[in-house]
Amino acid sequence: MNNFNYERPRSLREAVSLRSRNAGAFYLAGGTDLIVQMRDDLLKPSLLIDLKALKQLEGIDMKKDVLHIAALTKVSAVEMDRTLLRTLPFLCDAAGFLGSPLTRNKATIGGNICNASPAAEFGTPLIALNARAVISDGEKTRVMAVEDFMTGVKKNALKRGELLSGFIIPDPKGHKGRFFKKSRIKLVDLATVNITVIKKGTEYRIAIGSCFIKPLRIRTAEEMLRGIKEPDARLLGKAARICAEEIKPIDDLRGTADFRRDIVFHYVKKLLGELTAKGGQR
Amino acid sequence: MKKGFVHEINFTVNGIKRALSVHSNETLLKVLREHYGLTGAKEGCGGGECGACTVLLNGSPVNSCLVLAVEADNAHILTIEGIAAKDSIHPIQQAFIEYGAVQCGFCTPGMIMTAYALLQKNPDPDEAQIKRALSGNLCRCTGYVQIIEAVKAAAKRMKGKRG
Ligand SMILES: Cc1cc2nc3c(=O)[nH]c(=O)nc-3n(C[C@H](O)[C@H](O)[C@H](O)COP(=O)(O)OP(=O)(O)OC[C@H]3O[C@@H](n4cnc5c(N)ncnc54)[C@H](O)[C@@H]3O)c2cc1C
Ligand code: FES
Ligand code: FES
């Protein structure tokens, strides 16, 4: 690991200003992506701006039917949050599948999305929830869909100096959802495929990860199901088929493209079935 | 305070307040082992995969190989060397010995720190909870059964003590 400067700013403005003035600077959240890359000399920052002291960047809060999750909230805190376990348990499930408990005690939800791996565990639940990323330049904030915030492998929409301050989930009540992760070993491995499906009334949302340069919504399949209260097995199969066709997976060490299409077909069908069958609460 | 890449940190290690100059690129694991001689925490993978380096950072078990020493400024650190009362060993350590949960011993300090944190939070975990809590601590020797039995036994004894 190379040597670098280290700062722990006390204000958002100071953090942003440090980043703007230093081309080789990186924000440090939990460091579970960053430090691994630095250890392997894949990344040689000149400065790490540790966001730890910015307590306003941590916490989960429901205000007037809008859910706020701050960027530096630990993955383990998302996994065990009482409000979330009640309203959006599938988001807690996704958290519980990220790395090991030891990783989750350090890793943050914001770091996961900023790092923008196609396999990012929070990618599919957040885009299926129509979550929005709140971006700060130290003074003003701007907001964009998480789906647009992740722009490609390890790429996000932040401009120089900006940081991610958190996520908003509008109208979080009334979502039934399922999160699913397929990996080579049961725990502590990146996803070969991850999937979130949501049913809200008769609106359906399907998000698939690890099958393109970023997590994807499959809107053609969603539209096909829209308005139907209890789609039958044939229709669910058709929707799942569309998903398997629309993704653009690659062959890699975690699985072949064909394997990924098979997993997507079978599990989208199964998960949607669980949501629509009577008793498929959650 | 800092001078170039060297930073002054203040933190508490096993209950003792410490001040130290560290380089920005030193990990907490390295400082604990090489500066304080606390060699219980081990470097297995060095990348967050194995849990051999587990210590408690402000009460939560983390991989100290992925914590920068500068990040530990103002933090409370607890290592395997700090869990026992003076002149004795901790009930989890005792149970690990009795149940044959230690073979080569490389994973043991990490396992025990994770188990310690679990039992602090949840004094009466079921088997599934124990397995889940320990899922980031790998062992190449025991096959895990003895480890899980040892944690169960320790939980029982510690509960008995608390009365
Ligand atoms: C053993 C191990 C297992 C893992 N398993 C998984 C897994 O199963 N699933 C998964 O998705 N990931 C996994 N990861 C990857 C990683 O833990 C997660 O992506 C984690 O959520 C990253 O968060 P962090 O806070 O540690 O990010 P950091 O490493 O601190 O940051 C990651 C990147 O985002 C930037 N950044 C962070 N926060 C902000 C912010 N608020 N504003 C702007 N930029 C920011 C940083 O500059 C850096 O470039 C694993 C990692 C390890 C070491
Ligand atoms: S040495 Fe830290 S997790 Fe393996
Ligand atoms: S006892 Fe050898 S690795 Fe666990």
Short mmCIF file of C-alpha atoms and ligand atoms in Angstrom, two decimals:
data_model
loop_
_atom_site.label_atom_id
_atom_site.label_comp_id
_atom_site.label_asym_id
_atom_site.label_seq_id
_atom_site.Cartn_x
_atom_site.Cartn_y
_atom_site.Cartn_z
CA MET A 1 0.00 0.00 0.00
CA ASN A 2 1.40 3.42 -0.89
CA ASN A 3 1.49 6.26 1.62
CA PHE A 4 -1.13 8.96 1.41
CA ASN A 5 -2.47 11.94 3.27
CA TYR A 6 -5.40 11.40 5.56
CA GLU A 7 -7.98 13.92 6.73
CA ARG A 8 -11.09 13.55 8.86
CA PRO A 9 -13.11 16.69 8.11
CA ARG A 10 -15.64 18.03 10.61
CA SER A 11 -18.04 19.46 8.07
CA LEU A 12 -19.53 18.48 4.77
CA ARG A 13 -18.26 21.65 3.19
CA GLU A 14 -14.71 20.94 4.29
CA ALA A 15 -14.94 17.38 2.94
CA VAL A 16 -16.13 18.57 -0.44
CA SER A 17 -13.56 21.33 -0.59
CA LEU A 18 -10.72 18.86 0.17
CA ARG A 19 -11.95 16.63 -2.63
CA SER A 20 -12.28 19.51 -5.09
CA ARG A 21 -8.75 20.70 -4.43
CA ASN A 22 -7.08 17.28 -4.71
CA ALA A 23 -7.24 15.33 -7.93
CA GLY A 24 -5.98 12.10 -6.38
CA ALA A 25 -8.29 12.20 -3.37
CA PHE A 26 -10.90 9.58 -2.46
CA TYR A 27 -13.63 9.63 0.11
CA LEU A 28 -13.28 6.89 2.71
CA ALA A 29 -16.47 5.37 4.10
CA GLY A 30 -16.09 1.81 5.43
CA GLY A 31 -13.04 1.17 3.27
CA THR A 32 -14.02 -2.42 2.47
CA ASP A 33 -13.76 -1.79 -1.26
CA LEU A 34 -11.17 0.96 -1.11
CA ILE A 35 -8.60 -0.60 1.22
CA VAL A 36 -8.72 -3.94 -0.62
CA GLN A 37 -7.89 -2.13 -3.86
CA MET A 38 -5.17 -0.06 -2.19
CA ARG A 39 -3.63 -3.14 -0.64
CA ASP A 40 -3.30 -4.64 -4.10
CA ASP A 41 -1.93 -1.31 -5.45
CA LEU A 42 -4.84 -1.10 -7.90
CA LEU A 43 -5.53 2.30 -6.44
CA LYS A 44 -2.99 4.83 -5.16
CA PRO A 45 -4.83 7.77 -3.66
CA SER A 46 -2.86 10.86 -2.70
CA LEU A 47 -5.40 11.68 0.01
CA LEU A 48 -8.16 9.82 1.85
CA ILE A 49 -10.99 11.99 3.14
CA ASP A 50 -12.50 9.98 5.97
CA LEU A 51 -16.21 10.79 6.31
CA LYS A 52 -16.52 9.11 9.72
CA ALA A 53 -16.85 12.33 11.74
CA LEU A 54 -19.84 13.54 9.70
CA LYS A 55 -22.55 12.11 11.91
CA GLN A 56 -25.29 13.68 9.79
CA LEU A 57 -24.32 11.14 7.13
CA GLU A 58 -25.42 8.23 9.31
CA GLY A 59 -28.86 6.92 10.22
CA ILE A 60 -32.22 5.66 9.06
CA ASP A 61 -35.24 7.85 9.43
CA MET A 62 -38.89 7.73 8.39
CA LYS A 63 -40.29 11.24 7.92
CA LYS A 64 -43.80 11.82 6.61
CA ASP A 65 -43.93 8.58 4.68
CA VAL A 66 -40.54 9.17 3.09
CA LEU A 67 -37.70 6.92 4.15
CA HIS A 68 -34.22 8.43 4.43
CA ILE A 69 -31.13 6.26 4.64
CA ALA A 70 -27.93 8.23 5.05
CA ALA A 71 -24.93 7.16 2.98
CA LEU A 72 -22.62 6.19 5.85
CA THR A 73 -25.18 3.95 7.51
CA LYS A 74 -23.48 0.64 8.17
CA VAL A 75 -24.73 -2.38 6.26
CA SER A 76 -25.27 -4.17 9.60
CA ALA A 77 -27.48 -1.28 10.74
CA VAL A 78 -29.63 -1.64 7.62
CA GLU A 79 -29.79 -5.39 8.20
CA MET A 80 -31.13 -4.99 11.74
CA ASP A 81 -33.15 -1.78 11.63
CA ARG A 82 -36.57 -2.28 13.21
CA THR A 83 -38.47 0.06 10.92
CA LEU A 84 -36.95 -1.54 7.86
CA LEU A 85 -37.55 -5.08 9.10
CA ARG A 86 -41.22 -4.16 9.38
CA THR A 87 -41.69 -2.15 6.17
CA LEU A 88 -39.04 -3.36 3.72
CA PRO A 89 -37.69 -6.69 5.00
CA PHE A 90 -36.25 -7.57 1.61
CA LEU A 91 -33.90 -4.59 1.90
CA CYS A 92 -32.67 -6.05 5.20
CA ASP A 93 -32.28 -9.42 3.46
CA ALA A 94 -30.06 -7.81 0.82
CA ALA A 95 -27.95 -6.23 3.58
CA GLY A 96 -27.66 -9.61 5.29
CA PHE A 97 -26.22 -11.13 2.12
CA LEU A 98 -23.42 -8.58 1.75
CA GLY A 99 -20.10 -10.16 2.70
CA SER A 100 -19.70 -11.49 6.23
CA PRO A 101 -20.98 -10.03 9.51
CA LEU A 102 -17.48 -8.60 10.00
CA THR A 103 -17.62 -6.85 6.61
CA ARG A 104 -21.10 -5.55 7.35
CA ASN A 105 -19.97 -3.91 10.59
CA LYS A 106 -17.66 -1.67 8.59
CA ALA A 107 -19.14 -1.44 5.08
CA THR A 108 -21.70 1.27 4.32
CA ILE A 109 -24.73 1.35 2.04
CA GLY A 110 -23.44 4.49 0.31
CA GLY A 111 -20.05 2.92 -0.35
CA ASN A 112 -21.77 -0.04 -1.96
CA ILE A 113 -23.62 2.14 -4.47
CA CYS A 114 -20.73 4.59 -5.08
CA ASN A 115 -18.44 1.67 -5.75
CA ALA A 116 -20.99 0.64 -8.39
CA SER A 117 -20.15 -2.99 -8.90
CA PRO A 118 -22.66 -4.71 -11.21
CA ALA A 119 -23.07 -7.21 -8.35
CA ALA A 120 -23.59 -4.55 -5.64
CA GLU A 121 -26.01 -6.06 -3.15
CA PHE A 122 -28.02 -2.87 -2.66
CA GLY A 123 -28.28 -2.22 -6.40
CA THR A 124 -31.38 -4.27 -7.16
CA PRO A 125 -33.48 -3.48 -4.06
CA LEU A 126 -32.81 0.25 -4.32
CA ILE A 127 -33.58 0.53 -8.03
CA ALA A 128 -36.68 -1.64 -7.60
CA LEU A 129 -37.82 0.72 -4.83
CA ASN A 130 -37.35 3.72 -7.15
CA ALA A 131 -34.87 5.01 -4.57
CA ARG A 132 -33.23 8.34 -5.24
CA ALA A 133 -29.65 9.29 -4.54
CA VAL A 134 -29.12 12.58 -2.71
CA ILE A 135 -25.94 14.27 -3.85
CA SER A 136 -24.30 17.18 -2.05
CA ASP A 137 -21.69 19.68 -3.20
CA GLY A 138 -21.31 20.99 0.33
CA GLU A 139 -23.99 23.64 -0.13
CA LYS A 140 -26.70 22.54 -2.51
CA THR A 141 -28.12 19.10 -3.03
CA ARG A 142 -29.39 17.44 -6.16
CA VAL A 143 -31.35 14.25 -6.46
CA MET A 144 -31.39 11.54 -9.11
CA ALA A 145 -32.65 7.98 -9.47
CA VAL A 146 -30.19 5.41 -8.10
CA GLU A 147 -30.69 3.64 -11.41
CA ASP A 148 -29.08 6.64 -13.18
CA PHE A 149 -26.55 7.25 -10.40
CA MET A 150 -24.87 3.91 -11.17
CA THR A 151 -23.57 4.48 -14.69
CA GLY A 152 -21.38 1.45 -15.37
CA VAL A 153 -18.81 -0.92 -13.88
CA LYS A 154 -17.31 1.02 -10.95
CA LYS A 155 -18.70 4.29 -12.33
CA ASN A 156 -21.15 6.72 -10.79
CA ALA A 157 -22.64 10.08 -11.67
CA LEU A 158 -20.83 12.14 -9.02
CA LYS A 159 -19.02 15.18 -10.33
CA ARG A 160 -15.68 16.13 -8.86
CA GLY A 161 -16.10 17.21 -5.27
CA GLU A 162 -19.65 15.99 -4.89
CA LEU A 163 -20.47 13.29 -2.42
CA LEU A 164 -23.40 10.98 -1.91
CA SER A 165 -25.20 12.02 1.24
CA GLY A 166 -27.88 9.34 1.20
CA PHE A 167 -30.98 7.82 -0.31
CA ILE A 168 -34.65 8.67 -0.24
CA ILE A 169 -37.31 6.07 -0.75
CA PRO A 170 -40.61 7.77 -1.49
CA ASP A 171 -43.74 6.10 -0.19
CA PRO A 172 -42.07 2.97 1.25
CA LYS A 173 -45.26 1.42 2.58
CA GLY A 174 -47.19 -1.35 0.86
CA HIS A 175 -44.32 -2.98 -1.00
CA LYS A 176 -44.23 -6.75 -0.99
CA GLY A 177 -40.81 -7.83 -2.12
CA ARG A 178 -38.27 -10.57 -2.40
CA PHE A 179 -34.49 -10.39 -2.61
CA PHE A 180 -32.52 -13.33 -3.97
CA LYS A 181 -28.80 -13.90 -4.35
CA LYS A 182 -27.15 -16.75 -6.19
CA SER A 183 -23.49 -17.20 -5.36
CA ARG A 184 -21.01 -20.03 -5.61
CA ILE A 185 -20.87 -20.53 -1.87
CA LYS A 186 -23.74 -19.81 0.48
CA LEU A 187 -22.27 -16.88 2.38
CA VAL A 188 -19.44 -14.41 1.77
CA ASP A 189 -19.15 -14.36 -2.01
CA LEU A 190 -20.14 -11.83 -4.64
CA ALA A 191 -23.35 -12.58 -6.50
CA THR A 192 -23.42 -14.60 -9.70
CA VAL A 193 -26.92 -13.16 -10.03
CA ASN A 194 -28.98 -11.05 -7.64
CA ILE A 195 -32.65 -10.24 -8.09
CA THR A 196 -35.26 -8.07 -6.39
CA VAL A 197 -38.94 -8.31 -7.30
CA ILE A 198 -41.59 -6.02 -5.85
CA LYS A 199 -45.37 -5.96 -5.97
CA LYS A 200 -47.11 -2.80 -4.93
CA GLY A 201 -50.84 -3.11 -5.48
CA THR A 202 -50.96 -4.34 -9.05
CA GLU A 203 -47.69 -2.69 -10.03
CA TYR A 204 -44.69 -4.98 -10.46
CA ARG A 205 -41.00 -4.15 -10.48
CA ILE A 206 -38.16 -6.46 -11.40
CA ALA A 207 -34.47 -5.62 -10.94
CA ILE A 208 -31.57 -7.87 -11.85
CA GLY A 209 -27.89 -7.54 -10.92
CA SER A 210 -24.62 -9.08 -12.11
CA CYS A 211 -26.04 -9.49 -15.59
CA PHE A 212 -25.02 -6.21 -17.25
CA ILE A 213 -22.60 -3.35 -16.56
CA LYS A 214 -25.01 -2.23 -13.83
CA PRO A 215 -28.19 -3.48 -12.16
CA LEU A 216 -31.15 -3.38 -14.57
CA ARG A 217 -34.91 -2.87 -14.37
CA ILE A 218 -36.79 -5.04 -16.86
CA ARG A 219 -39.65 -2.72 -17.73
CA THR A 220 -41.15 -4.74 -20.59
CA ALA A 221 -41.79 -7.59 -18.16
CA GLU A 222 -43.09 -5.18 -15.51
CA GLU A 223 -45.54 -3.63 -17.98
CA MET A 224 -46.83 -6.99 -19.06
CA LEU A 225 -47.90 -7.77 -15.51
CA ARG A 226 -49.20 -4.33 -14.59
CA GLY A 227 -52.82 -4.25 -13.47
CA ILE A 228 -53.11 -8.00 -13.01
CA LYS A 229 -53.90 -9.03 -9.46
CA GLU A 230 -53.09 -12.72 -9.65
CA PRO A 231 -51.08 -13.47 -12.79
CA ASP A 232 -51.15 -17.20 -13.63
CA ALA A 233 -48.10 -19.43 -14.04
CA ARG A 234 -48.11 -19.04 -17.81
CA LEU A 235 -47.93 -15.25 -17.58
CA LEU A 236 -45.24 -15.34 -14.88
CA GLY A 237 -43.25 -17.69 -17.10
CA LYS A 238 -43.59 -15.25 -19.96
CA ALA A 239 -42.40 -12.34 -17.83
CA ALA A 240 -39.46 -14.38 -16.56
CA ARG A 241 -38.58 -15.34 -20.14
CA ILE A 242 -38.45 -11.67 -21.12
CA CYS A 243 -36.07 -11.00 -18.20
CA ALA A 244 -33.77 -13.83 -19.26
CA GLU A 245 -33.71 -12.44 -22.79
CA GLU A 246 -33.20 -8.77 -21.93
CA ILE A 247 -30.21 -9.14 -19.63
CA LYS A 248 -26.75 -9.07 -21.18
CA PRO A 249 -24.68 -11.36 -18.98
CA ILE A 250 -21.10 -12.40 -19.62
CA ASP A 251 -19.14 -15.58 -18.93
CA ASP A 252 -16.85 -15.12 -15.94
CA LEU A 253 -15.40 -17.03 -13.03
CA ARG A 254 -18.75 -16.91 -11.20
CA GLY A 255 -20.77 -18.50 -13.99
CA THR A 256 -21.49 -18.57 -17.69
CA ALA A 257 -23.93 -16.26 -19.44
CA ASP A 258 -26.24 -19.23 -20.11
CA PHE A 259 -26.22 -20.23 -16.47
CA ARG A 260 -27.15 -16.68 -15.50
CA ARG A 261 -30.06 -16.66 -17.96
CA ASP A 262 -31.33 -19.93 -16.51
CA ILE A 263 -31.09 -18.64 -12.95
CA VAL A 264 -32.88 -15.43 -13.89
CA PHE A 265 -35.67 -17.32 -15.67
CA HIS A 266 -36.34 -19.76 -12.84
CA TYR A 267 -35.99 -17.38 -9.94
CA VAL A 268 -37.88 -14.41 -11.37
CA LYS A 269 -40.75 -16.82 -11.96
CA LYS A 270 -40.47 -18.36 -8.51
CA LEU A 271 -40.15 -15.04 -6.66
CA LEU A 272 -43.04 -13.42 -8.51
CA GLY A 273 -45.07 -16.51 -7.76
CA GLU A 274 -44.34 -16.12 -4.05
CA LEU A 275 -45.51 -12.52 -4.12
CA THR A 276 -48.72 -13.15 -5.96
CA ALA A 277 -49.80 -16.41 -4.35
CA LYS A 278 -52.03 -15.96 -1.36
CA GLY A 279 -49.96 -15.81 1.78
CA GLY A 280 -46.95 -14.44 -0.09
CA GLN A 281 -46.76 -11.57 2.38
CA ARG A 282 -43.53 -9.70 3.21
CA MET B 1 -1.93 16.13 14.60
CA LYS B 2 -0.03 15.09 11.54
CA LYS B 3 3.26 15.56 9.81
CA GLY B 4 3.34 14.38 6.22
CA PHE B 5 2.21 10.80 6.20
CA VAL B 6 2.69 10.35 9.93
CA HIS B 7 -0.28 10.83 12.22
CA GLU B 8 -0.65 10.99 15.97
CA ILE B 9 -3.51 8.82 17.13
CA ASN B 10 -5.09 8.42 20.55
CA PHE B 11 -7.07 5.30 21.26
CA THR B 12 -7.87 2.75 23.91
CA VAL B 13 -6.50 -0.76 23.53
CA ASN B 14 -7.79 -3.38 25.94
CA GLY B 15 -8.76 -0.69 28.42
CA ILE B 16 -5.45 1.17 28.31
CA LYS B 17 -5.22 4.65 26.78
CA ARG B 18 -2.54 4.85 24.14
CA ALA B 19 -0.97 7.53 21.97
CA LEU B 20 1.04 6.53 18.93
CA SER B 21 2.54 7.84 15.69
CA VAL B 22 1.40 5.79 12.74
CA HIS B 23 1.84 5.93 9.00
CA SER B 24 -1.32 6.45 7.01
CA ASN B 25 -0.82 3.15 5.18
CA GLU B 26 -0.46 0.99 8.29
CA THR B 27 -3.38 -1.21 9.20
CA LEU B 28 -4.74 -1.55 12.70
CA LEU B 29 -3.74 -5.23 12.55
CA LYS B 30 -0.12 -4.34 11.85
CA VAL B 31 0.04 -1.78 14.65
CA LEU B 32 -1.52 -4.14 17.19
CA ARG B 33 0.86 -6.93 16.30
CA GLU B 34 4.08 -5.12 15.60
CA HIS B 35 3.87 -2.14 17.90
CA TYR B 36 2.04 -3.54 20.90
CA GLY B 37 3.05 -7.18 20.53
CA LEU B 38 -0.61 -8.19 20.56
CA THR B 39 -0.09 -11.11 18.24
CA GLY B 40 -3.38 -12.87 18.95
CA ALA B 41 -5.05 -11.36 15.90
CA LYS B 42 -3.51 -13.01 12.84
CA GLU B 43 -3.12 -12.07 9.22
CA GLY B 44 -4.61 -14.84 7.11
CA CYS B 45 -5.82 -13.38 3.86
CA GLY B 46 -5.24 -9.67 4.54
CA GLY B 47 -8.37 -8.87 2.54
CA GLY B 48 -11.47 -9.32 4.65
CA GLU B 49 -12.16 -12.93 3.72
CA CYS B 50 -11.02 -15.09 6.63
CA GLY B 51 -11.65 -13.32 9.96
CA ALA B 52 -8.33 -14.38 11.54
CA CYS B 53 -7.67 -10.70 12.27
CA THR B 54 -10.98 -10.04 14.08
CA VAL B 55 -10.92 -7.47 16.87
CA LEU B 56 -13.71 -5.36 18.37
CA LEU B 57 -13.81 -1.77 17.15
CA ASN B 58 -16.08 0.25 19.44
CA GLY B 59 -17.76 -3.01 20.44
CA SER B 60 -18.33 -4.49 16.98
CA PRO B 61 -16.23 -7.27 15.49
CA VAL B 62 -14.39 -6.17 12.34
CA ASN B 63 -11.52 -7.35 10.16
CA SER B 64 -8.58 -5.35 11.49
CA CYS B 65 -6.69 -5.98 8.23
CA LEU B 66 -9.20 -3.62 6.57
CA VAL B 67 -9.03 -0.90 9.22
CA LEU B 68 -6.39 1.78 8.85
CA ALA B 69 -4.61 2.59 12.08
CA VAL B 70 -5.44 6.28 11.56
CA GLU B 71 -9.11 5.33 11.43
CA ALA B 72 -8.81 4.03 14.99
CA ASP B 73 -8.09 7.52 16.33
CA ASN B 74 -10.48 8.01 19.30
CA ALA B 75 -11.70 4.40 19.07
CA HIS B 76 -11.91 1.60 21.61
CA ILE B 77 -10.21 -1.59 20.56
CA LEU B 78 -10.56 -4.95 22.24
CA THR B 79 -8.37 -7.91 21.29
CA ILE B 80 -8.19 -11.51 22.47
CA GLU B 81 -5.52 -10.44 24.96
CA GLY B 82 -8.02 -8.16 26.68
CA ILE B 83 -11.06 -10.34 27.32
CA ALA B 84 -9.97 -12.40 30.33
CA ALA B 85 -10.02 -11.23 33.92
CA LYS B 86 -6.55 -11.12 35.45
CA ASP B 87 -4.89 -14.51 36.08
CA SER B 88 -7.71 -16.47 34.50
CA ILE B 89 -9.11 -17.21 31.10
CA HIS B 90 -12.45 -16.20 29.73
CA PRO B 91 -15.31 -18.77 29.78
CA ILE B 92 -15.31 -18.80 25.97
CA GLN B 93 -11.60 -19.62 25.95
CA GLN B 94 -12.18 -22.33 28.57
CA ALA B 95 -14.99 -23.86 26.50
CA PHE B 96 -12.86 -23.81 23.33
CA ILE B 97 -10.20 -25.84 25.15
CA GLU B 98 -12.65 -28.33 26.62
CA TYR B 99 -14.58 -28.91 23.42
CA GLY B 100 -11.53 -29.40 21.20
CA ALA B 101 -12.38 -26.26 19.25
CA VAL B 102 -8.70 -25.40 18.87
CA GLN B 103 -6.48 -27.39 16.57
CA CYS B 104 -3.77 -25.35 14.86
CA GLY B 105 -5.19 -22.28 16.61
CA PHE B 106 -4.75 -19.82 13.78
CA CYS B 107 -8.45 -18.96 13.56
CA THR B 108 -9.08 -19.18 17.30
CA PRO B 109 -8.50 -15.57 18.46
CA GLY B 110 -10.77 -14.29 15.68
CA MET B 111 -13.43 -16.92 16.37
CA ILE B 112 -13.44 -16.10 20.06
CA MET B 113 -13.68 -12.34 19.47
CA THR B 114 -16.66 -12.82 17.16
CA ALA B 115 -18.27 -15.20 19.65
CA TYR B 116 -17.56 -12.72 22.45
CA ALA B 117 -19.34 -9.92 20.57
CA LEU B 118 -22.26 -12.23 19.79
CA LEU B 119 -22.73 -13.26 23.42
CA GLN B 120 -22.56 -9.65 24.57
CA LYS B 121 -25.43 -8.80 22.28
CA ASN B 122 -27.34 -12.04 22.48
CA PRO B 123 -26.57 -14.13 25.59
CA ASP B 124 -28.75 -17.02 24.44
CA PRO B 125 -28.18 -17.56 20.70
CA ASP B 126 -29.54 -20.62 18.93
CA GLU B 127 -27.36 -22.72 16.64
CA ALA B 128 -28.42 -20.86 13.50
CA GLN B 129 -27.54 -17.52 15.08
CA ILE B 130 -24.13 -18.83 16.16
CA LYS B 131 -23.40 -20.16 12.68
CA ARG B 132 -24.47 -16.93 11.06
CA ALA B 133 -22.42 -14.79 13.44
CA LEU B 134 -19.32 -16.91 12.79
CA SER B 135 -19.79 -17.05 9.02
CA GLY B 136 -16.95 -14.57 8.42
CA ASN B 137 -14.46 -16.61 10.47
CA LEU B 138 -12.97 -19.50 8.56
CA CYS B 139 -11.38 -22.57 10.12
CA ARG B 140 -9.37 -25.07 8.10
CA CYS B 141 -8.97 -27.63 10.87
CA THR B 142 -11.93 -28.34 13.10
CA GLY B 143 -14.86 -28.67 10.75
CA TYR B 144 -16.68 -26.09 12.91
CA VAL B 145 -18.78 -28.54 14.95
CA GLN B 146 -16.60 -28.27 18.05
CA ILE B 147 -16.47 -24.50 17.72
CA ILE B 148 -20.24 -24.21 17.67
CA GLU B 149 -20.56 -26.61 20.61
CA ALA B 150 -18.00 -24.56 22.53
CA VAL B 151 -19.89 -21.31 21.95
CA LYS B 152 -23.12 -22.96 23.12
CA ALA B 153 -21.43 -24.24 26.26
CA ALA B 154 -19.85 -20.86 26.96
CA ALA B 155 -23.22 -19.15 26.56
CA LYS B 156 -24.76 -21.50 29.09
CA ARG B 157 -22.01 -20.96 31.63
CA MET B 158 -21.94 -17.20 31.23
CA LYS B 159 -25.69 -17.04 31.67
CA GLY B 160 -25.43 -19.17 34.79
CA LYS B 161 -22.85 -16.77 36.19
CA ARG B 162 -24.95 -13.73 35.49
CA GLY B 163 -27.70 -15.61 37.33
C1 LIG C 1 -14.67 -9.90 2.15
C2 LIG C 1 -15.56 -8.96 1.39
C3 LIG C 1 -16.79 -9.43 0.93
C4 LIG C 1 -17.64 -8.57 0.21
N1 LIG C 1 -18.85 -9.06 -0.18
C5 LIG C 1 -19.70 -8.26 -0.86
C6 LIG C 1 -20.98 -8.74 -1.26
O1 LIG C 1 -21.34 -9.89 -1.00
N2 LIG C 1 -21.80 -7.90 -1.94
C7 LIG C 1 -21.42 -6.62 -2.23
O2 LIG C 1 -22.20 -5.90 -2.84
N3 LIG C 1 -20.22 -6.13 -1.86
C8 LIG C 1 -19.34 -6.92 -1.18
N4 LIG C 1 -18.12 -6.43 -0.80
C9 LIG C 1 -17.72 -5.09 -1.21
C10 LIG C 1 -17.93 -3.97 -0.17
O3 LIG C 1 -17.88 -4.47 1.13
C11 LIG C 1 -19.27 -3.24 -0.37
O4 LIG C 1 -19.38 -2.73 -1.66
C12 LIG C 1 -19.42 -2.10 0.67
O5 LIG C 1 -20.78 -1.73 0.78
C13 LIG C 1 -18.61 -0.86 0.32
O6 LIG C 1 -18.85 0.13 1.30
P1 LIG C 1 -17.66 0.89 2.07
O7 LIG C 1 -18.31 1.85 2.97
O8 LIG C 1 -16.71 -0.07 2.67
O9 LIG C 1 -16.99 1.63 0.82
P2 LIG C 1 -15.53 2.27 0.65
O10 LIG C 1 -14.55 1.20 0.36
O11 LIG C 1 -15.24 3.20 1.76
O12 LIG C 1 -15.83 3.14 -0.67
C14 LIG C 1 -16.08 2.55 -1.92
C15 LIG C 1 -15.99 3.65 -3.01
O13 LIG C 1 -17.04 4.58 -2.90
C16 LIG C 1 -16.57 5.90 -2.61
N5 LIG C 1 -17.47 6.44 -1.59
C17 LIG C 1 -17.87 5.82 -0.45
N6 LIG C 1 -18.79 6.55 0.20
C18 LIG C 1 -19.00 7.66 -0.55
C19 LIG C 1 -19.89 8.79 -0.42
N7 LIG C 1 -20.73 8.91 0.61
N8 LIG C 1 -19.85 9.75 -1.40
C20 LIG C 1 -19.00 9.60 -2.45
N9 LIG C 1 -18.16 8.56 -2.64
C21 LIG C 1 -18.17 7.59 -1.69
C22 LIG C 1 -15.13 5.72 -2.13
O14 LIG C 1 -14.35 6.85 -2.45
C23 LIG C 1 -14.71 4.48 -2.92
O15 LIG C 1 -14.33 4.85 -4.22
C24 LIG C 1 -17.25 -7.25 -0.07
C25 LIG C 1 -16.00 -6.78 0.40
C26 LIG C 1 -15.17 -7.63 1.12
C27 LIG C 1 -13.84 -7.11 1.62
S1 FES C 2 -6.60 -11.36 7.60
FE1 FES C 2 -8.22 -10.00 7.88
S2 FES C 2 -9.89 -11.10 7.12
FE2 FES C 2 -8.25 -12.42 6.65
S1 FES C 3 -8.01 -24.44 14.33
FE1 FES C 3 -6.76 -24.35 12.55
S2 FES C 3 -7.78 -22.88 11.37
FE2 FES C 3 -9.17 -23.20 12.95
#
